[in-house]
mmCIF file of C-alpha atoms in Angstrom:
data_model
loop_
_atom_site.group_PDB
_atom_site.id
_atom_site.type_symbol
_atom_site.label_atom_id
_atom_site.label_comp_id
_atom_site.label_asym_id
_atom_site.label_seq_id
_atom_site.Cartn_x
_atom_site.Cartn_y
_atom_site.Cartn_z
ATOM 1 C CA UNK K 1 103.218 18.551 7.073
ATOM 2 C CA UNK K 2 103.642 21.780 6.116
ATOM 3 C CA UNK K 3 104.968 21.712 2.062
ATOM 4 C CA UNK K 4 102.760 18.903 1.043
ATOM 5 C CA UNK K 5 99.242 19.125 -0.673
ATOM 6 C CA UNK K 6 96.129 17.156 0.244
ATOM 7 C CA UNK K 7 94.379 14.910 -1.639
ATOM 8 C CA UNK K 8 91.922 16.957 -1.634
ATOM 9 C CA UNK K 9 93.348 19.940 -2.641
ATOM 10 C CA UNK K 10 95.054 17.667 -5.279
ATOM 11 C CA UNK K 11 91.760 16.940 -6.458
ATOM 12 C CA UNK K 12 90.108 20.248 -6.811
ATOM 13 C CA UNK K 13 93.480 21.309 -8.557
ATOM 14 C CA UNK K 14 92.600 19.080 -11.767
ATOM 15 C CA UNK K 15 89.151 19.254 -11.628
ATOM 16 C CA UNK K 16 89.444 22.762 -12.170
ATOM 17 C CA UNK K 17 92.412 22.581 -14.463
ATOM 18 C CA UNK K 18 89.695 20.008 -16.110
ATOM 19 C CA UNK K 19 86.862 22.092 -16.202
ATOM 20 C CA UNK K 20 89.461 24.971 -18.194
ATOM 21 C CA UNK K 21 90.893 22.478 -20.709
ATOM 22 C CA UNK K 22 87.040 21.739 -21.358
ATOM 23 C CA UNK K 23 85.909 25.168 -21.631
ATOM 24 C CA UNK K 24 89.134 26.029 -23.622
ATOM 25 C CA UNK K 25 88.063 23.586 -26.299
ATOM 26 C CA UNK K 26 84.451 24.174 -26.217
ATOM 27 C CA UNK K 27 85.271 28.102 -27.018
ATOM 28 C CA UNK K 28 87.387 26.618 -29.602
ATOM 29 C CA UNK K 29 85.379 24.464 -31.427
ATOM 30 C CA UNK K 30 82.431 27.501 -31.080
ATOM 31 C CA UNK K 31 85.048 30.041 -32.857
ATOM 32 C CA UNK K 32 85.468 27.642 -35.989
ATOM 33 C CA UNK K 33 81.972 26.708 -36.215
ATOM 34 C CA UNK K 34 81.468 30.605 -35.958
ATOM 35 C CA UNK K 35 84.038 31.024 -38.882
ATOM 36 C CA UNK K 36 83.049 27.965 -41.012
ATOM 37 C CA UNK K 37 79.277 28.036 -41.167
ATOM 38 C CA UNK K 38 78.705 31.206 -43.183
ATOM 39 C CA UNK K 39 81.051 30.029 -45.989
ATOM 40 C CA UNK K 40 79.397 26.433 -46.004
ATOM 41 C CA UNK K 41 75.960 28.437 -46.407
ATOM 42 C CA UNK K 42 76.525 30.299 -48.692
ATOM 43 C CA UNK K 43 75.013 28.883 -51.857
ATOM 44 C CA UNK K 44 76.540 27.793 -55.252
ATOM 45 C CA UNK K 45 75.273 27.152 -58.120
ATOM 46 C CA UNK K 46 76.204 25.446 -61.794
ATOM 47 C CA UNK K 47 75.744 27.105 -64.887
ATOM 48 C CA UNK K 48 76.230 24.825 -67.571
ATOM 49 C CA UNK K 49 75.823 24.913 -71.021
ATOM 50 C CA UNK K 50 76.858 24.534 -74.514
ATOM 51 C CA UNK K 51 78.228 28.109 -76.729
ATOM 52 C CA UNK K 52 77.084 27.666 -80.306
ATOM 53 C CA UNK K 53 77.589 29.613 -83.782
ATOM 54 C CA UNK K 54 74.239 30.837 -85.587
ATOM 55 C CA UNK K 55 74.058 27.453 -87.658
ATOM 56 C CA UNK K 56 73.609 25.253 -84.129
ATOM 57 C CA UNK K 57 77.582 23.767 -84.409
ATOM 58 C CA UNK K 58 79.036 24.121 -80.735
ATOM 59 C CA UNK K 59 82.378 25.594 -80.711
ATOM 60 C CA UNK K 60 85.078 23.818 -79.135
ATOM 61 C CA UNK K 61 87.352 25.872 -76.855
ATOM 62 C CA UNK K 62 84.363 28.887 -76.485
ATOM 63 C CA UNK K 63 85.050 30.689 -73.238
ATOM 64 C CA UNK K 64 82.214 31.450 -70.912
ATOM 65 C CA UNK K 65 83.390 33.980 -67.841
ATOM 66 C CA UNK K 66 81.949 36.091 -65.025
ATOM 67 C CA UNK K 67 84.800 39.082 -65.747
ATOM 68 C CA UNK K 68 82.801 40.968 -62.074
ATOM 69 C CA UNK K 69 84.141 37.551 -60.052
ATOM 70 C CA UNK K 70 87.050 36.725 -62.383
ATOM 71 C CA UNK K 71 85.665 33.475 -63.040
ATOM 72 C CA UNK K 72 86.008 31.898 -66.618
ATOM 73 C CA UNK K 73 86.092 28.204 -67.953
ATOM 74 C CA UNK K 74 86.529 27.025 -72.250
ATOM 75 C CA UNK K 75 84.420 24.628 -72.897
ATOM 76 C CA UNK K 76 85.836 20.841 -72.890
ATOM 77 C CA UNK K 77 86.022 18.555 -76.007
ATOM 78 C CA UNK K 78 82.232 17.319 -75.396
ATOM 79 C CA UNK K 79 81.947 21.417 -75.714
ATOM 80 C CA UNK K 80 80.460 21.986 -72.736
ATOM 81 C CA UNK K 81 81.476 24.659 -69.977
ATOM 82 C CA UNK K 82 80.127 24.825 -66.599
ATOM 83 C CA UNK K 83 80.829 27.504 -64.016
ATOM 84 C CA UNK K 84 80.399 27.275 -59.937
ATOM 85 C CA UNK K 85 78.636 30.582 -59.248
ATOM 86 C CA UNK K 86 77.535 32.260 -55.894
ATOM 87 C CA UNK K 87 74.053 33.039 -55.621
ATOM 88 C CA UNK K 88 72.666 35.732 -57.062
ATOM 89 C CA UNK K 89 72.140 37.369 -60.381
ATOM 90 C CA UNK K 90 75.607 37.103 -62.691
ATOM 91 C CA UNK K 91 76.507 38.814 -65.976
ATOM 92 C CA UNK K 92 77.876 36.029 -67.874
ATOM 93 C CA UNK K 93 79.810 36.331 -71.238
ATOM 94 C CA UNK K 94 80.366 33.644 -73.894
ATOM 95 C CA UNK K 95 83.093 34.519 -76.140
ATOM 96 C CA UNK K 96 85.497 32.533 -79.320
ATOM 97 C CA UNK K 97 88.287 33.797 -81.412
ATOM 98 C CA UNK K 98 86.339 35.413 -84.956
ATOM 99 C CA UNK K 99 82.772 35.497 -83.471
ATOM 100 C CA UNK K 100 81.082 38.689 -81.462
ATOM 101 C CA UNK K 101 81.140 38.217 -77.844
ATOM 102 C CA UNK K 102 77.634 37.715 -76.111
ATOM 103 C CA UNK K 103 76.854 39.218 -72.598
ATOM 104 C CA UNK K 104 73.526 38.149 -70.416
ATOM 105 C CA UNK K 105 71.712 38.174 -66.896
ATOM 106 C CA UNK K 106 72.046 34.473 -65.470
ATOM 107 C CA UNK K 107 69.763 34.332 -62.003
ATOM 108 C CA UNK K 108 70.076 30.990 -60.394
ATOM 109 C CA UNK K 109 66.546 31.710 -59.011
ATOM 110 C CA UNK K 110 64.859 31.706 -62.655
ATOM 111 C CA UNK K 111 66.106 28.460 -63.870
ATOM 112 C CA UNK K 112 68.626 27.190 -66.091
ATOM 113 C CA UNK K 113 69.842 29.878 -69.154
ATOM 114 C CA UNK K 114 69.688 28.512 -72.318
ATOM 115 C CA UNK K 115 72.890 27.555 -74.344
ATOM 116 C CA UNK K 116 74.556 30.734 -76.119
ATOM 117 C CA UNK K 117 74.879 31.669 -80.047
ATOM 118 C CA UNK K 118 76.921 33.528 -81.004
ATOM 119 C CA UNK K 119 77.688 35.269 -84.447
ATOM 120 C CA UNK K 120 80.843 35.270 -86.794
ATOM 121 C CA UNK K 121 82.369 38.839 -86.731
ATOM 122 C CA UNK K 122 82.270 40.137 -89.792
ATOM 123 C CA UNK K 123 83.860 43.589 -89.433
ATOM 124 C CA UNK K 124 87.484 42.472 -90.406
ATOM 125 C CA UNK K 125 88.855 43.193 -86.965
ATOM 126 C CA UNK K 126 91.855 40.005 -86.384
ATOM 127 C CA UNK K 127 92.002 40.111 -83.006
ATOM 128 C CA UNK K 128 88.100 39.958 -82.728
#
């Protein structure tokens, strides 16, 4: 019977085939573990707070931003902002239109910052 195959070659045939399709997916499955893990590691973490004027009124629409990340968020109409950061010290600025922009060190690691004050600008600059 010369053209024809054995069972038993027939058999070896897709067991091996088998054992690739297996291995192919198992190397597959390793390379996206491989390329997911570090990103679901890596930590976050919230800053959230309230930007207020000198008198303790919270400003509505008061931007807080990480310019280094080019993250920023205004704060909503309970005037409140919160910001997912990476871990790891931040310099974080609160800013609103008329008052002086305030810049500070936010590290996850020492606990939550305190909401920001900030002062009217009183140097006549508009666009301040």
């Amino acid at each position: 019977m010369a053209g024809t195959l054995s069972p038993l070659f027939i058999g070896k045939t897709v067991m091996i085939m088998g054992n690739n399709r297996i291995r192919h997916q198992t190397m597959l499955l390793a390379a996206l573990l491989w390329l997911l893990v570090p990103r679901l590691s890596r930590a976050q973490h919230i800053l959230r707070g309230t930007v207020r004027d000198v008198t303790g009124t919270a400003l509505p629409a008061a931007t807080a931003a990480v310019p280094a990340l080019g993250l920023g968020t205004a704060t909503t109409t309970d005037r409140r902002y919160q910001l997912t950061l990476p871990a790891g010290p931040q310099q974080v600025t609160m800013s609103f239109v008329s008052y002086v922009p305030q810049t500070f060190p936010w590290n996850p690691s020492l606990g939550p910052q305190p909401d920001a004050t900030l002062a009217a600008n009183t140097s006549g600059c508009a666009e301040c």
